[in-house]
Amino acid sequence: MNIINARLRGKAGLFRIELDGERIAAIKPQAAVAAPGTDGDLDAQQNLVVPPFVEPHIHLDATLTAGEPKWNMSGTLFEGIERWAERKALTTHDDIKVRSKKTIDMLVDHGIQHVRTHVDVTDPTLTALKAMVEVREEVRDLIDLQIVAFPQEGIESYANGRALMTEAVAMGADVVGGIPHFENTRDQGVSSVKFLMELAERTGCLVDVHCDETDDPQSRFLEVLAEEARVRGMGARVTASHTTAMGSYDNAYCSKLFRLLKMSGINFVSCPTESIHLQGRFDTYPKRRGLTRVAEIDRAGMNVCFGQDSIVDPWYPLGNGNILRILEAGLHICHMLGYEDLQRCLDLITDNSARTLNLGERYGIEVGRPANLLLLSAPDDYEMVRSQGHAWVSVRHGKVLMRRTPARIERFG
Ligand SMILES: [Zn+2]
């Protein structure tokens, strides 16, 4: 199969992309617009062809549970954790598999092929983790799934928290998680980060910590995580998710912090729709946005990307799997609608996210890499966001996985 009339990000002109089985075999410049050729060819219609969208931060075990058994009436993060503890008591193996797969279908329909899911392991039975390990295998034709062992109720503050984390990794989690700002004391927060970094180093796992997901300017576990990553030389394998407290740090502390963050080389994930909804809840007016400093992290040359976090769960009642919706909202919320940001904004849901997930040569439109790609509805990043575009075709392992029919409008005046 070949893709004709493709535009590639950062390159002028049109291209023909030749696929050979599950690999990209050739990328050839076209002198002019090509007429649709054989039946097998996909015509990109002079629009962008990009590698698949990435969902770097979601909780598949919690999706599609909002209102069960009760709604989160306050809309806060901490009531969300309480509501989830009630729902968690009702979860079963099949319940988690069915909801996860429904959500994965929503992601696939929007061009996502790589997903990192956090799975709650503060459960003596590890029900969700066992289910997700099966799901990871069963959805291989749709997505590549990374599983984070995520201690929702803490490592040090939850009974047998350390043992459950260790067991989760032994059972097949790919990534070690954490939630230091939720531990009972600051000391426990610090020791939880040291524990999880040691576990990851020993087992070869990646790291992705829910870090400082609060408006509390005194929540400063990011510096602990970054320093642990720096000393161990693990920065590229470590991700700090949320870091919303950074939106409340004063500039003097932040300028010192950025020096360490840059030296550490860690990655960042922001979930802008989730954070704008959950944070700022203790403020009247003026009201904080409750996001990390996405633009500043990006401008400092560090790696940052956007995730959805929740789809219809105790923390966030909306969501449909469309990461482009998150991108558009995030660009607004983070003051990133400047011309230069718009020229390269798809980085925040493609290349930057792939780097966070350590996908390496398993990702990208280059000869020899997997034949996984999207045909988009617009010719460049700016127009893709402005027009609220879509992925029209998703190709995986050299075959069409998803095709979206564009909406048709009829006008009578
Ligand atoms: Zn999360």
Tab-separated table of C-alpha atoms and ligand atoms in Angstrom:
chain	number	residue	atom	x	y	z
A	1	MET	CA	0.000	0.000	0.000
A	2	ASN	CA	1.146	3.553	-0.772
A	3	ILE	CA	0.071	6.964	0.451
A	4	ILE	CA	0.138	9.669	-2.201
A	5	ASN	CA	-0.084	13.465	-2.069
A	6	ALA	CA	1.094	13.572	1.528
A	7	ARG	CA	2.462	16.591	3.311
A	8	LEU	CA	5.020	15.930	6.033
A	9	ARG	CA	5.559	18.225	9.012
A	10	GLY	CA	8.628	20.417	8.632
A	11	LYS	CA	9.128	19.564	4.951
A	12	ALA	CA	8.109	21.425	1.799
A	13	GLY	CA	6.293	19.746	-1.098
A	14	LEU	CA	4.341	16.538	-1.486
A	15	PHE	CA	5.449	12.982	-0.847
A	16	ARG	CA	4.617	9.427	-1.745
A	17	ILE	CA	5.015	7.044	1.191
A	18	GLU	CA	5.450	3.395	0.244
A	19	LEU	CA	4.577	0.714	2.761
A	20	ASP	CA	5.938	-2.800	2.608
A	21	GLY	CA	4.008	-5.006	4.974
A	22	GLU	CA	4.419	-3.624	8.461
A	23	ARG	CA	7.266	-1.202	7.591
A	24	ILE	CA	7.656	2.118	5.806
A	25	ALA	CA	9.691	1.150	2.737
A	26	ALA	CA	10.258	4.505	1.001
A	27	ILE	CA	9.409	8.200	1.198
A	28	LYS	CA	9.712	9.867	-2.217
A	29	PRO	CA	9.177	13.533	-3.133
A	30	GLN	CA	6.477	14.057	-5.755
A	31	ALA	CA	7.088	16.620	-8.497
A	32	ALA	CA	3.361	17.338	-8.818
A	33	VAL	CA	-0.010	16.303	-7.437
A	34	ALA	CA	-0.486	12.642	-8.328
A	35	ALA	CA	-3.737	11.281	-9.696
A	36	PRO	CA	-5.179	8.478	-7.580
A	37	GLY	CA	-3.550	5.345	-8.892
A	38	THR	CA	-4.219	1.775	-7.970
A	39	ASP	CA	-7.038	0.772	-5.673
A	40	GLY	CA	-4.645	0.150	-2.818
A	41	ASP	CA	-3.344	3.724	-2.705
A	42	LEU	CA	-4.540	6.146	-0.066
A	43	ASP	CA	-4.802	9.754	-1.264
A	44	ALA	CA	-3.822	12.211	1.489
A	45	GLN	CA	-5.273	15.040	-0.655
A	46	GLN	CA	-2.308	17.331	0.085
A	47	ASN	CA	-2.953	17.126	3.794
A	48	LEU	CA	-0.623	16.077	6.597
A	49	VAL	CA	0.470	12.520	7.200
A	50	VAL	CA	1.802	12.108	10.744
A	51	PRO	CA	2.685	9.250	13.048
A	52	PRO	CA	-0.221	8.162	15.278
A	53	PHE	CA	-1.460	10.368	18.087
A	54	VAL	CA	-0.300	9.302	21.545
A	55	GLU	CA	-2.286	9.250	24.789
A	56	PRO	CA	0.463	9.569	27.423
A	57	HIS	CA	-1.732	9.773	30.529
A	58	ILE	CA	-5.089	8.096	31.079
A	59	HIS	CA	-6.736	5.941	33.744
A	60	LEU	CA	-8.441	3.168	31.776
A	61	ASP	CA	-9.461	1.271	34.932
A	62	ALA	CA	-11.567	4.246	36.074
A	63	THR	CA	-13.107	5.369	32.774
A	64	LEU	CA	-16.874	5.332	32.228
A	65	THR	CA	-17.709	5.149	35.947
A	66	ALA	CA	-18.891	8.716	36.682
A	67	GLY	CA	-21.924	8.653	38.977
A	68	GLU	CA	-21.337	5.067	40.137
A	69	PRO	CA	-22.352	4.815	42.932
A	70	LYS	CA	-22.359	8.584	43.478
A	71	TRP	CA	-21.411	11.718	41.531
A	72	ASN	CA	-18.492	13.901	42.542
A	73	MET	CA	-20.611	16.841	43.726
A	74	SER	CA	-17.787	19.227	44.616
A	75	GLY	CA	-15.814	18.558	41.459
A	76	THR	CA	-12.577	18.393	43.445
A	77	LEU	CA	-9.676	16.012	43.053
A	78	PHE	CA	-9.961	14.796	46.626
A	79	GLU	CA	-13.698	14.034	46.422
A	80	GLY	CA	-12.838	12.233	43.186
A	81	ILE	CA	-10.421	9.988	45.081
A	82	GLU	CA	-13.150	9.312	47.708
A	83	ARG	CA	-15.780	8.500	45.060
A	84	TRP	CA	-13.293	6.250	43.275
A	85	ALA	CA	-12.555	4.356	46.508
A	86	GLU	CA	-16.312	3.512	46.647
A	87	ARG	CA	-16.461	2.500	42.988
A	88	LYS	CA	-13.244	0.519	43.302
A	89	ALA	CA	-14.908	-1.729	45.891
A	90	LEU	CA	-17.418	-2.750	43.173
A	91	THR	CA	-14.958	-3.421	40.366
A	92	THR	CA	-14.506	-6.863	38.910
A	93	HIS	CA	-12.085	-8.299	36.409
A	94	ASP	CA	-14.660	-8.272	33.604
A	95	ASP	CA	-16.010	-4.837	34.498
A	96	ILE	CA	-12.515	-3.360	34.084
A	97	LYS	CA	-11.846	-5.182	30.838
A	98	VAL	CA	-15.162	-4.148	29.267
A	99	ARG	CA	-14.828	-0.458	30.198
A	100	SER	CA	-11.136	-0.284	29.222
A	101	LYS	CA	-11.823	-1.768	25.815
A	102	LYS	CA	-14.755	0.589	25.195
A	103	THR	CA	-12.468	3.506	25.994
A	104	ILE	CA	-9.658	2.138	23.825
A	105	ASP	CA	-12.148	2.010	20.943
A	106	MET	CA	-12.852	5.712	21.521
A	107	LEU	CA	-9.117	6.452	21.409
A	108	VAL	CA	-8.616	4.387	18.243
A	109	ASP	CA	-11.465	6.273	16.561
A	110	HIS	CA	-9.456	9.473	17.077
A	111	GLY	CA	-6.170	8.195	15.660
A	112	ILE	CA	-4.433	7.181	18.896
A	113	GLN	CA	-2.231	4.077	18.687
A	114	HIS	CA	0.034	4.449	21.736
A	115	VAL	CA	-1.421	4.667	25.241
A	116	ARG	CA	0.077	4.879	28.725
A	117	THR	CA	-2.515	3.978	31.351
A	118	HIS	CA	-2.138	4.366	35.087
A	119	VAL	CA	-3.717	1.432	36.938
A	120	ASP	CA	-4.607	1.685	40.620
A	121	VAL	CA	-2.591	-0.893	42.572
A	122	THR	CA	-3.691	0.196	46.055
A	123	ASP	CA	-5.906	-2.890	46.157
A	124	PRO	CA	-4.812	-6.064	47.986
A	125	THR	CA	-6.218	-8.196	45.148
A	126	LEU	CA	-4.644	-6.161	42.298
A	127	THR	CA	-7.832	-6.842	40.325
A	128	ALA	CA	-7.414	-3.914	37.938
A	129	LEU	CA	-3.789	-4.702	37.178
A	130	LYS	CA	-4.521	-8.365	36.403
A	131	ALA	CA	-7.310	-7.300	34.042
A	132	MET	CA	-5.158	-4.663	32.332
A	133	VAL	CA	-2.291	-7.082	31.696
A	134	GLU	CA	-4.804	-9.211	29.738
A	135	VAL	CA	-6.192	-6.159	27.941
A	136	ARG	CA	-2.652	-5.161	26.855
A	137	GLU	CA	-2.345	-8.438	24.955
A	138	GLU	CA	-5.891	-8.496	23.606
A	139	VAL	CA	-5.696	-5.012	22.026
A	140	ARG	CA	-2.285	-5.386	20.365
A	141	ASP	CA	-3.801	-4.980	16.907
A	142	LEU	CA	-5.322	-1.640	17.958
A	143	ILE	CA	-2.813	0.059	20.239
A	144	ASP	CA	0.474	-0.376	22.094
A	145	LEU	CA	-0.386	-0.146	25.782
A	146	GLN	CA	2.002	0.784	28.611
A	147	ILE	CA	0.786	-0.002	32.124
A	148	VAL	CA	1.796	2.157	35.085
A	149	ALA	CA	1.617	0.649	38.578
A	150	PHE	CA	-0.157	3.619	40.141
A	151	PRO	CA	-0.617	3.816	43.936
A	152	GLN	CA	-3.755	5.999	44.016
A	153	GLU	CA	-3.948	5.939	47.833
A	154	GLY	CA	-0.202	6.178	48.418
A	155	ILE	CA	2.801	3.902	48.760
A	156	GLU	CA	3.812	4.734	52.343
A	157	SER	CA	0.310	5.710	53.571
A	158	TYR	CA	-1.442	2.571	52.279
A	159	ALA	CA	-1.210	-0.816	53.974
A	160	ASN	CA	1.465	-2.936	52.254
A	161	GLY	CA	1.904	-0.180	49.670
A	162	ARG	CA	5.528	-1.047	48.916
A	163	ALA	CA	4.778	-4.772	48.567
A	164	LEU	CA	1.863	-4.069	46.209
A	165	MET	CA	4.057	-1.889	43.999
A	166	THR	CA	6.748	-4.559	43.866
A	167	GLU	CA	4.180	-7.257	43.092
A	168	ALA	CA	2.599	-5.108	40.359
A	169	VAL	CA	5.953	-4.767	38.619
A	170	ALA	CA	6.557	-8.513	38.928
A	171	MET	CA	3.133	-9.112	37.340
A	172	GLY	CA	4.061	-7.094	34.281
A	173	ALA	CA	3.613	-3.360	34.846
A	174	ASP	CA	5.870	-1.447	32.422
A	175	VAL	CA	6.125	1.749	34.419
A	176	VAL	CA	6.453	2.586	38.123
A	177	GLY	CA	4.111	5.325	39.391
A	178	GLY	CA	3.710	7.386	42.533
A	179	ILE	CA	1.655	10.091	44.249
A	180	PRO	CA	3.992	11.772	46.753
A	181	HIS	CA	1.778	14.832	47.410
A	182	PHE	CA	-1.004	12.506	48.612
A	183	GLU	CA	1.148	10.654	51.164
A	184	ASN	CA	0.326	11.533	54.777
A	185	THR	CA	3.480	13.514	55.448
A	186	ARG	CA	6.173	15.274	53.502
A	187	ASP	CA	8.706	12.711	54.741
A	188	GLN	CA	6.564	9.888	53.387
A	189	GLY	CA	6.286	11.730	50.074
A	190	VAL	CA	10.072	11.927	49.822
A	191	SER	CA	10.621	8.310	50.843
A	192	SER	CA	7.949	7.143	48.372
A	193	VAL	CA	9.858	8.824	45.521
A	194	LYS	CA	13.147	7.234	46.608
A	195	PHE	CA	11.452	3.847	46.886
A	196	LEU	CA	9.814	4.004	43.459
A	197	MET	CA	12.976	5.214	41.725
A	198	GLU	CA	14.948	2.388	43.293
A	199	LEU	CA	12.281	-0.106	42.192
A	200	ALA	CA	12.378	1.220	38.630
A	201	GLU	CA	16.170	1.202	38.434
A	202	ARG	CA	16.345	-2.344	39.756
A	203	THR	CA	13.682	-3.716	37.407
A	204	GLY	CA	14.379	-1.645	34.284
A	205	CYS	CA	10.917	-0.063	34.348
A	206	LEU	CA	10.108	3.456	33.187
A	207	VAL	CA	8.807	5.967	35.766
A	208	ASP	CA	5.719	8.194	35.654
A	209	VAL	CA	4.759	9.946	38.879
A	210	HIS	CA	1.612	11.928	39.642
A	211	CYS	CA	3.690	14.757	41.059
A	212	ASP	CA	2.442	17.803	42.963
A	213	GLU	CA	-1.094	17.598	41.544
A	214	THR	CA	-2.315	20.349	43.864
A	215	ASP	CA	-2.398	24.149	44.072
A	216	ASP	CA	-0.295	23.981	47.256
A	217	PRO	CA	2.861	26.006	46.518
A	218	GLN	CA	4.632	24.065	49.294
A	219	SER	CA	4.178	20.766	47.432
A	220	ARG	CA	7.727	20.326	46.158
A	221	PHE	CA	8.213	16.676	45.281
A	222	LEU	CA	9.179	17.510	41.702
A	223	GLU	CA	12.637	18.587	42.904
A	224	VAL	CA	13.002	15.250	44.711
A	225	LEU	CA	11.982	13.256	41.626
A	226	ALA	CA	14.229	15.306	39.307
A	227	GLU	CA	17.228	14.967	41.616
A	228	GLU	CA	16.711	11.198	41.950
A	229	ALA	CA	16.528	10.982	38.142
A	230	ARG	CA	19.629	13.136	37.712
A	231	VAL	CA	21.768	11.219	40.204
A	232	ARG	CA	20.728	7.869	38.723
A	233	GLY	CA	21.129	9.085	35.125
A	234	MET	CA	17.539	8.022	34.386
A	235	GLY	CA	16.022	11.344	33.255
A	236	ALA	CA	14.909	10.282	29.780
A	237	ARG	CA	13.035	7.336	31.344
A	238	VAL	CA	11.255	9.457	33.975
A	239	THR	CA	8.059	11.492	33.627
A	240	ALA	CA	6.502	13.980	36.008
A	241	SER	CA	2.758	14.123	35.387
A	242	HIS	CA	0.636	17.149	36.289
A	243	THR	CA	3.134	19.181	38.426
A	244	THR	CA	0.269	21.680	38.801
A	245	ALA	CA	1.770	23.163	41.987
A	246	MET	CA	4.339	24.728	39.653
A	247	GLY	CA	1.581	27.096	38.574
A	248	SER	CA	1.588	28.363	42.175
A	249	TYR	CA	5.350	28.393	42.859
A	250	ASP	CA	6.900	31.820	43.078
A	251	ASN	CA	9.260	32.772	40.292
A	252	ALA	CA	12.388	32.826	42.447
A	253	TYR	CA	11.924	29.167	43.468
A	254	CYS	CA	10.912	28.195	39.937
A	255	SER	CA	14.027	29.688	38.413
A	256	LYS	CA	16.189	27.567	40.707
A	257	LEU	CA	13.991	24.527	40.061
A	258	PHE	CA	14.266	24.870	36.255
A	259	ARG	CA	18.063	24.555	36.491
A	260	LEU	CA	17.667	21.153	38.144
A	261	LEU	CA	14.847	20.084	35.799
A	262	LYS	CA	17.007	20.801	32.761
A	263	MET	CA	19.966	18.917	34.208
A	264	SER	CA	17.729	15.953	35.035
A	265	GLY	CA	16.328	15.575	31.499
A	266	ILE	CA	12.931	14.310	32.738
A	267	ASN	CA	9.707	14.518	30.714
A	268	PHE	CA	6.474	16.309	31.591
A	269	VAL	CA	2.802	15.525	30.965
A	270	SER	CA	0.095	18.124	31.469
A	271	CYS	CA	-3.610	17.231	31.379
A	272	PRO	CA	-5.057	20.681	30.747
A	273	THR	CA	-8.793	19.929	30.705
A	274	GLU	CA	-8.548	17.844	33.865
A	275	SER	CA	-6.400	20.381	35.710
A	276	ILE	CA	-8.464	23.448	34.774
A	277	HIS	CA	-11.475	21.504	36.108
A	278	LEU	CA	-9.963	20.062	39.312
A	279	GLN	CA	-7.553	22.767	40.460
A	280	GLY	CA	-8.297	26.299	41.648
A	281	ARG	CA	-11.008	24.796	43.889
A	282	PHE	CA	-9.818	26.443	47.077
A	283	ASP	CA	-9.675	29.880	45.452
A	284	THR	CA	-12.343	32.536	45.234
A	285	TYR	CA	-11.087	35.342	42.973
A	286	PRO	CA	-8.586	35.839	41.528
A	287	LYS	CA	-8.672	32.139	40.686
A	288	ARG	CA	-5.585	30.184	39.634
A	289	ARG	CA	-5.577	28.127	36.448
A	290	GLY	CA	-3.991	25.218	38.294
A	291	LEU	CA	-1.704	24.083	35.485
A	292	THR	CA	2.001	23.544	35.309
A	293	ARG	CA	4.125	25.983	33.319
A	294	VAL	CA	3.748	24.230	29.974
A	295	ALA	CA	4.928	27.074	27.736
A	296	GLU	CA	7.903	27.827	29.978
A	297	ILE	CA	8.940	24.145	30.138
A	298	ASP	CA	8.702	23.981	26.349
A	299	ARG	CA	10.629	27.221	25.805
A	300	ALA	CA	13.354	26.023	28.168
A	301	GLY	CA	13.934	23.143	25.751
A	302	MET	CA	12.419	20.448	27.954
A	303	ASN	CA	9.986	17.792	26.779
A	304	VAL	CA	6.292	18.317	27.544
A	305	CYS	CA	3.123	16.788	26.105
A	306	PHE	CA	-0.649	16.744	26.682
A	307	GLY	CA	-2.870	13.897	27.962
A	308	GLN	CA	-6.594	13.355	28.597
A	309	ASP	CA	-6.289	11.793	32.080
A	310	SER	CA	-9.987	10.937	32.456
A	311	ILE	CA	-12.971	10.006	30.365
A	312	VAL	CA	-16.277	10.093	32.288
A	313	ASP	CA	-14.888	9.091	35.677
A	314	PRO	CA	-15.136	10.412	39.271
A	315	TRP	CA	-12.658	13.176	38.486
A	316	TYR	CA	-13.894	14.442	35.117
A	317	PRO	CA	-17.377	13.935	33.642
A	318	LEU	CA	-16.667	14.629	29.945
A	319	GLY	CA	-14.332	13.295	27.263
A	320	ASN	CA	-14.721	11.311	24.057
A	321	GLY	CA	-11.218	10.074	23.288
A	322	ASN	CA	-10.337	13.026	21.068
A	323	ILE	CA	-6.831	14.200	21.990
A	324	LEU	CA	-7.169	17.112	19.525
A	325	ARG	CA	-9.820	18.530	21.852
A	326	ILE	CA	-7.254	18.435	24.663
A	327	LEU	CA	-4.667	20.090	22.429
A	328	GLU	CA	-6.996	22.951	21.541
A	329	ALA	CA	-8.034	23.505	25.154
A	330	GLY	CA	-4.441	23.242	26.364
A	331	LEU	CA	-3.175	25.818	23.881
A	332	HIS	CA	-5.795	28.254	25.166
A	333	ILE	CA	-5.257	27.531	28.848
A	334	CYS	CA	-1.448	27.645	28.621
A	335	HIS	CA	-1.300	30.896	26.587
A	336	MET	CA	0.111	29.050	23.593
A	337	LEU	CA	-1.882	30.501	20.706
A	338	GLY	CA	1.102	32.546	19.485
A	339	TYR	CA	2.114	32.111	15.848
A	340	GLU	CA	5.186	29.992	16.537
A	341	ASP	CA	3.372	27.687	18.964
A	342	LEU	CA	0.612	27.105	16.406
A	343	GLN	CA	3.141	26.176	13.705
A	344	ARG	CA	4.344	23.166	15.724
A	345	CYS	CA	1.523	22.459	18.170
A	346	LEU	CA	1.007	18.859	17.004
A	347	ASP	CA	4.326	18.087	18.735
A	348	LEU	CA	2.344	18.158	21.987
A	349	ILE	CA	0.286	15.097	21.003
A	350	THR	CA	2.772	13.290	18.731
A	351	ASP	CA	6.590	13.530	18.900
A	352	ASN	CA	6.860	14.920	22.434
A	353	SER	CA	4.491	12.268	23.751
A	354	ALA	CA	6.382	9.510	21.923
A	355	ARG	CA	9.570	10.708	23.588
A	356	THR	CA	7.842	10.609	26.981
A	357	LEU	CA	6.816	7.003	26.316
A	358	ASN	CA	10.364	6.122	25.161
A	359	LEU	CA	9.003	4.820	21.840
A	360	GLY	CA	12.299	5.509	20.069
A	361	GLU	CA	12.486	4.005	16.581
A	362	ARG	CA	9.095	2.374	16.969
A	363	TYR	CA	7.599	5.786	16.110
A	364	GLY	CA	7.848	8.286	13.268
A	365	ILE	CA	7.433	8.681	9.514
A	366	GLU	CA	10.827	7.365	8.461
A	367	VAL	CA	12.033	4.542	6.256
A	368	GLY	CA	12.322	1.303	8.195
A	369	ARG	CA	9.949	2.304	10.978
A	370	PRO	CA	6.560	0.654	11.604
A	371	ALA	CA	3.853	1.422	9.038
A	372	ASN	CA	1.718	3.201	11.619
A	373	LEU	CA	0.440	6.613	10.528
A	374	LEU	CA	-2.482	8.977	10.199
A	375	LEU	CA	-3.944	10.896	7.255
A	376	LEU	CA	-5.187	14.184	8.712
A	377	SER	CA	-7.829	16.604	7.451
A	378	ALA	CA	-5.588	19.687	7.185
A	379	PRO	CA	-2.276	20.647	5.531
A	380	ASP	CA	-0.490	21.995	8.623
A	381	ASP	CA	-0.569	22.132	12.428
A	382	TYR	CA	-2.210	25.563	12.605
A	383	GLU	CA	-5.053	24.664	10.242
A	384	MET	CA	-5.551	21.322	11.965
A	385	VAL	CA	-6.330	23.062	15.257
A	386	ARG	CA	-8.182	26.046	13.794
A	387	SER	CA	-10.532	23.877	11.745
A	388	GLN	CA	-11.004	21.410	14.618
A	389	GLY	CA	-9.806	18.754	12.227
A	390	HIS	CA	-9.736	14.981	12.556
A	391	ALA	CA	-7.648	11.986	11.681
A	392	TRP	CA	-9.415	10.689	8.566
A	393	VAL	CA	-7.519	7.443	8.244
A	394	SER	CA	-5.459	5.519	10.780
A	395	VAL	CA	-3.035	2.939	9.366
A	396	ARG	CA	-1.539	0.342	11.713
A	397	HIS	CA	0.845	-2.480	10.839
A	398	GLY	CA	0.437	-1.453	7.192
A	399	LYS	CA	-3.367	-1.846	7.153
A	400	VAL	CA	-6.236	0.616	7.446
A	401	LEU	CA	-7.440	0.443	11.050
A	402	MET	CA	-9.919	3.311	11.044
A	403	ARG	CA	-11.492	5.533	8.422
A	404	ARG	CA	-13.644	8.530	9.326
A	405	THR	CA	-16.154	9.939	6.849
A	406	PRO	CA	-16.062	13.744	6.964
A	407	ALA	CA	-19.324	15.419	7.982
A	408	ARG	CA	-21.241	16.865	5.004
A	409	ILE	CA	-23.075	20.165	5.209
A	410	GLU	CA	-25.921	21.044	2.838
A	411	ARG	CA	-26.721	24.736	2.362
A	412	PHE	CA	-29.968	26.071	0.965
A	413	GLY	CA	-29.310	29.773	0.998
B	1	ZN	ZN	-3.758	10.888	36.360
